[in-house]
Amino acid sequence: MFLIVIGLSACGGGGDSGSTPPSTATNTAPQAALAVLGNVAPAVDTPLRLDASASRDADGDLLTYAWALVQRPAGSQAVLADAASALATLVPDVAGDYRVELMVSDGAGHSTVEPLTLQAGAGNRLVTLNHGTFELLYDCDAHTALRYGYTLAVDTGSAARPTTFTLGDPQLPSGCGQQLSAASYASVSTGWDRGHLVPANHMDASDALIAETFHMTNIVPQRSAFNQGLWADAETIAECHRDLAPVQVAGGVVYDDTANDLFLASHGIRTPDWFWMTLVTTEPGSGATRVIAWLFPNAVGLGALDDYIVSVNTLEGRVGANRVGLSILAADLKLTKPSASWVSPPDCNPG
């Protein structure tokens, strides 16, 4: 974590030396604190979290935040997401220098942090693992898939779910690293599942295909309650709508906090902090395009599925437009945020 703290004193007024001025409260300017969660030399297309939550005001005033991206490399389209909140996100999309500035205000005095330069580089070795029906964007150095994608057509299979997780994905190129073990994460810390990115149930057309989802390249540490709860609910929506029209599914994980990295020694993988999923399909009859996106923390006690719906535009700000991979989606659809998750057909049997 990289931390900058700057405080500016509020100006006080002078009085007539010949008289006693009335007593007035002195407002102290807030103290701004800017923390970079993660590496200050981030990789292209890797979300970088900027945290101002440690900022303080001696008077107890309510603080407001204003982040600004004051410089970016030529050709970059990067923007700051959540620029008016204590926690902003920058996703560098081109290698080079990015300069950000934070202003914290209490409504009277102001505290300003000088621009901070972040240098984005090429990052780890990324490869595409093509399993025919689905693809994984895989980080050879971090031993994790970062994105997955596939299209669901009418469900025609019901292959049995395997019971064994495996190393040695045959699609891994030479020199590309993988997890150290296929053992359960729960054997290291209770409450964690071997969470699928591409769901087994979406790939049950044959025994061979469903087995490919059990390679550890498709598996990450996931909170059990989340994996078996809201994440499964989102997967079921895709499964049920595939029989109405083809569904384009994409999703992935974001790593932005080291505090929960419990499995580095045992498995050689960090713990994802966020999971995201997008579904794109068409309305039966009209053929109009529909899209929905969710962004979930990898946590317990999450509540309702609808609480995690976001627009694609918001998701791109948090994850990166290149990583989301929906560049051909119309701008108005990217701004759309459904008020509720799609209702599955009453006759759906997601088996």
XYZ file of C-alpha atoms in Angstrom:
351
model
C 0.000 0.000 0.000
C 1.294 3.450 -0.947
C 0.055 6.279 1.328
C 0.189 10.070 1.070
C -1.125 12.336 3.842
C -1.323 16.119 3.511
C -3.132 18.549 5.808
C -3.630 22.284 5.274
C -4.407 24.661 8.145
C -7.568 26.714 7.901
C -7.087 30.474 7.882
C -8.171 32.366 11.028
C -9.370 36.010 11.049
C -7.660 38.838 13.003
C -9.405 41.153 15.498
C -9.208 44.830 16.631
C -6.367 45.071 19.177
C -8.355 47.558 21.184
C -11.345 45.324 21.793
C -12.117 41.730 22.624
C -13.481 39.982 19.537
C -16.507 37.764 19.913
C -15.717 34.109 20.391
C -15.905 32.204 17.113
C -15.278 28.578 16.325
C -12.145 27.866 14.317
C -12.574 25.450 11.434
C -9.645 23.144 10.863
C -9.046 21.983 7.328
C -9.416 18.231 6.824
C -6.450 15.942 6.448
C -6.416 14.020 3.188
C -5.005 10.519 2.967
C -4.542 8.755 -0.367
C -3.781 5.054 -0.345
C -3.075 2.959 -3.416
C -4.319 -0.562 -2.786
C -1.861 -2.792 -4.513
C 1.190 -2.085 -6.619
C 1.969 1.522 -7.559
C 3.356 0.050 -10.808
C 0.113 -1.558 -12.079
C -0.354 -3.658 -15.182
C -2.397 -2.652 -18.200
C -6.055 -3.759 -17.925
C -5.640 -4.435 -14.196
C -7.959 -2.428 -11.895
C -6.166 -0.192 -9.403
C -8.074 0.889 -6.292
C -7.482 4.383 -4.900
C -8.612 4.765 -1.290
C -9.251 8.031 0.578
C -11.177 6.494 3.479
C -8.379 7.250 5.952
C -8.918 11.007 5.448
C -9.947 12.757 8.661
C -11.510 16.029 9.817
C -10.746 17.294 13.337
C -14.101 19.069 13.529
C -16.049 15.958 12.631
C -17.410 17.535 9.449
C -18.789 15.331 6.707
C -16.128 14.919 4.031
C -16.617 14.909 0.294
C -14.142 13.581 -2.243
C -13.135 14.600 -5.738
C -10.693 12.510 -7.749
C -9.270 13.726 -11.040
C -7.217 11.993 -13.712
C -5.004 14.883 -14.769
C -2.742 13.006 -17.187
C -2.826 9.757 -19.155
C -0.697 8.319 -21.976
C -1.427 9.063 -25.618
C -4.166 6.801 -26.922
C -5.566 5.998 -23.487
C -9.323 6.139 -22.912
C -9.046 5.380 -19.190
C -11.335 7.177 -16.760
C -11.692 7.230 -12.993
C -14.715 5.293 -11.762
C -16.535 6.462 -8.616
C -14.613 9.745 -8.720
C -16.872 11.373 -6.104
C -16.502 8.618 -3.502
C -13.832 7.661 -0.994
C -12.855 4.641 -3.096
C -12.150 5.231 -6.785
C -10.917 2.848 -9.480
C -8.498 3.389 -12.341
C -7.975 0.760 -15.029
C -4.917 1.662 -17.126
C -5.524 0.676 -20.735
C -2.210 1.771 -22.272
C 1.302 1.447 -20.860
C 2.696 4.703 -19.527
C 2.241 7.328 -16.820
C -1.085 8.212 -15.197
C -1.369 11.160 -12.802
C -4.249 11.383 -10.357
C -5.236 14.056 -7.854
C -7.456 13.851 -4.792
C -9.282 16.741 -3.121
C -11.020 16.274 0.221
C -13.399 18.991 1.382
C -15.431 19.672 4.515
C -17.377 22.513 2.901
C -15.134 25.252 4.302
C -11.459 24.295 4.292
C -9.848 22.112 1.651
C -7.020 19.626 1.704
C -5.336 18.697 -1.556
C -2.928 15.894 -2.373
C -0.412 16.695 -5.076
C -0.782 14.568 -8.223
C 0.491 11.031 -7.846
C 2.123 9.372 -10.844
C 1.371 5.708 -11.508
C 3.345 3.908 -14.200
C 1.473 1.095 -15.922
C 3.492 -1.619 -17.589
C 2.798 -4.680 -19.697
C 2.263 -6.868 -16.625
C 2.169 -10.656 -16.425
C 2.050 -13.137 -19.265
C -1.563 -13.561 -20.389
C -2.708 -16.353 -22.700
C -6.059 -17.515 -24.070
C -6.970 -21.100 -23.216
C -9.357 -22.250 -25.924
C -11.501 -25.167 -24.808
C -13.625 -25.058 -27.940
C -16.949 -24.225 -26.327
C -15.463 -21.725 -23.860
C -12.342 -19.600 -23.506
C -10.334 -18.428 -20.510
C -8.043 -15.407 -20.395
C -5.364 -16.826 -18.138
C -2.512 -15.229 -16.175
C 0.450 -17.611 -16.318
C 2.297 -15.839 -13.495
C -0.614 -15.441 -11.060
C -1.989 -18.936 -11.870
C -5.524 -17.687 -12.391
C -8.063 -17.093 -15.106
C -9.076 -13.426 -15.250
C -11.946 -13.639 -17.728
C -14.114 -16.331 -19.290
C -16.510 -16.247 -22.199
C -18.842 -18.485 -24.206
C -22.271 -18.573 -25.847
C -25.084 -20.791 -24.609
C -27.505 -22.328 -27.103
C -30.464 -24.607 -26.357
C -29.571 -27.069 -23.600
C -29.172 -30.573 -25.024
C -27.195 -32.436 -22.372
C -27.188 -33.655 -18.812
C -23.761 -35.219 -18.338
C -22.971 -36.223 -14.764
C -20.955 -33.785 -12.690
C -17.380 -35.037 -12.118
C -16.106 -35.473 -8.585
C -12.415 -34.822 -9.274
C -10.629 -31.514 -9.819
C -7.507 -31.777 -11.959
C -4.217 -30.070 -12.704
C -2.533 -30.230 -16.093
C -4.991 -28.422 -18.355
C -3.837 -29.598 -21.820
C -4.449 -26.105 -23.205
C -1.721 -24.575 -21.006
C 1.260 -23.582 -23.162
C 4.788 -24.529 -22.204
C 6.142 -22.445 -19.338
C 2.725 -21.204 -18.233
C 2.281 -21.743 -14.500
C -0.685 -23.294 -12.733
C -1.924 -23.813 -9.191
C 0.187 -26.000 -6.948
C -2.617 -28.297 -5.835
C -6.099 -29.462 -6.790
C -7.006 -30.084 -3.150
C -9.936 -28.230 -1.639
C -9.425 -24.712 -0.336
C -11.559 -25.725 2.652
C -8.734 -28.041 3.711
C -6.716 -24.873 4.321
C -9.446 -22.531 5.565
C -13.081 -23.431 6.195
C -15.833 -21.602 4.362
C -14.154 -21.608 0.951
C -15.136 -23.511 -2.213
C -13.245 -24.437 -5.333
C -15.367 -21.985 -7.294
C -16.010 -22.513 -11.000
C -15.753 -19.568 -13.361
C -17.339 -21.441 -16.271
C -20.115 -23.441 -14.547
C -20.167 -27.202 -14.954
C -23.909 -27.119 -15.577
C -23.461 -24.835 -18.595
C -21.068 -27.364 -20.154
C -22.939 -30.638 -19.578
C -23.392 -31.533 -23.250
C -20.868 -34.366 -22.862
C -18.698 -36.044 -20.255
C -15.562 -34.715 -21.955
C -16.769 -31.106 -22.033
C -17.990 -30.947 -18.449
C -14.672 -32.440 -17.300
C -12.842 -29.473 -18.829
C -14.540 -27.149 -16.345
C -12.871 -29.097 -13.528
C -9.327 -28.150 -14.547
C -7.874 -25.869 -11.868
C -7.338 -23.218 -14.558
C -11.112 -22.653 -14.287
C -11.158 -22.695 -10.472
C -10.558 -19.929 -7.917
C -11.096 -19.544 -4.157
C -14.697 -18.475 -3.599
C -16.688 -17.986 -0.430
C -18.942 -21.034 -0.081
C -22.104 -19.102 0.767
C -21.579 -16.805 -2.213
C -20.702 -19.632 -4.612
C -23.745 -21.681 -3.651
C -25.999 -18.642 -3.315
C -26.030 -15.515 -5.491
C -23.399 -16.754 -7.945
C -25.421 -19.919 -8.557
C -28.566 -17.797 -8.943
C -26.940 -15.728 -11.706
C -25.741 -18.903 -13.439
C -29.275 -20.296 -13.313
C -30.674 -17.208 -15.046
C -28.310 -17.830 -17.959
C -29.173 -21.543 -17.987
C -32.909 -20.856 -18.107
C -32.776 -18.177 -20.810
C -30.609 -20.227 -23.192
C -33.708 -22.140 -24.288
C -35.397 -18.882 -25.353
C -32.501 -17.412 -27.352
C -28.701 -17.749 -27.410
C -27.041 -16.142 -24.373
C -23.576 -14.609 -24.578
C -21.934 -15.107 -21.180
C -18.791 -13.362 -19.962
C -17.347 -12.886 -16.522
C -14.237 -12.843 -14.446
C -12.502 -11.912 -11.243
C -10.655 -8.900 -9.854
C -7.788 -8.993 -7.363
C -7.298 -5.746 -5.440
C -6.663 -6.648 -1.784
C -4.037 -8.933 -0.262
C -5.724 -9.254 3.155
C -7.628 -12.437 2.244
C -4.899 -14.191 0.252
C -5.051 -17.401 2.266
C -4.000 -19.918 -0.380
C -0.693 -18.663 -1.769
C 1.405 -21.201 0.128
C -0.917 -24.157 -0.437
C -2.170 -23.503 -3.969
C -0.079 -20.661 -5.400
C -3.104 -18.454 -6.087
C -4.415 -15.251 -4.553
C -8.048 -14.890 -3.475
C -10.297 -12.899 -5.837
C -11.918 -9.882 -4.212
C -14.636 -9.377 -6.844
C -16.559 -11.557 -9.291
C -18.463 -10.163 -12.267
C -20.796 -11.589 -14.894
C -22.571 -10.240 -17.981
C -25.368 -11.822 -20.007
C -26.383 -10.611 -23.464
C -29.344 -12.095 -25.328
C -32.349 -11.065 -27.417
C -36.030 -10.696 -26.637
C -38.087 -13.546 -28.090
C -40.303 -12.133 -30.816
C -38.890 -8.605 -31.135
C -35.232 -9.597 -31.324
C -34.258 -6.557 -29.228
C -30.939 -6.893 -27.405
C -31.037 -7.373 -23.636
C -28.074 -7.082 -21.283
C -27.563 -7.473 -17.566
C -24.407 -7.289 -15.456
C -23.558 -8.049 -11.839
C -20.524 -7.158 -9.721
C -20.178 -9.099 -6.450
C -17.694 -8.924 -3.588
C -16.250 -12.322 -2.711
C -17.844 -12.246 0.713
C -20.552 -13.699 2.934
C -23.874 -12.117 3.905
C -24.468 -10.534 0.516
C -28.250 -10.179 0.600
C -30.322 -10.034 -2.600
C -29.125 -10.690 -6.159
C -30.640 -7.436 -7.423
C -28.418 -5.425 -5.061
C -25.424 -6.237 -7.266
C -26.810 -5.274 -10.673
C -24.670 -2.636 -12.397
C -24.670 -1.090 -15.842
C -22.047 -2.300 -18.311
C -20.688 1.247 -18.288
C -20.151 1.065 -14.529
C -18.617 -2.391 -14.834
C -16.169 -1.154 -17.471
C -15.107 1.607 -15.095
C -14.409 -0.898 -12.346
C -12.947 -3.759 -14.385
C -11.783 -2.150 -17.632
C -13.510 -2.015 -20.999
C -10.959 -4.329 -22.592
C -11.507 -6.946 -19.908
C -15.319 -6.780 -20.063
C -15.082 -7.257 -23.825
C -18.428 -5.795 -24.925
C -17.110 -3.082 -27.231
C -19.737 -3.822 -29.910
C -22.605 -3.234 -27.485
C -24.519 -0.015 -28.233
C -23.744 2.924 -25.948
C -27.330 3.225 -24.703
C -27.351 -0.442 -23.702
C -24.099 0.007 -21.804
C -25.767 2.723 -19.737
C -28.815 0.578 -18.989
C -29.126 -0.773 -15.456
C -32.064 -3.177 -15.096
C -34.102 -2.654 -11.947
C -34.307 -6.389 -11.320
C -32.658 -9.614 -12.423
C -34.303 -11.414 -15.316
C -37.217 -13.646 -14.400
C -36.694 -17.230 -15.487
C -39.434 -19.014 -17.448
C -41.778 -20.927 -15.122
C -41.054 -24.226 -16.869
C -37.268 -23.896 -16.567
C -35.450 -26.943 -15.248
C -31.803 -25.914 -14.807
C -30.558 -29.482 -14.626
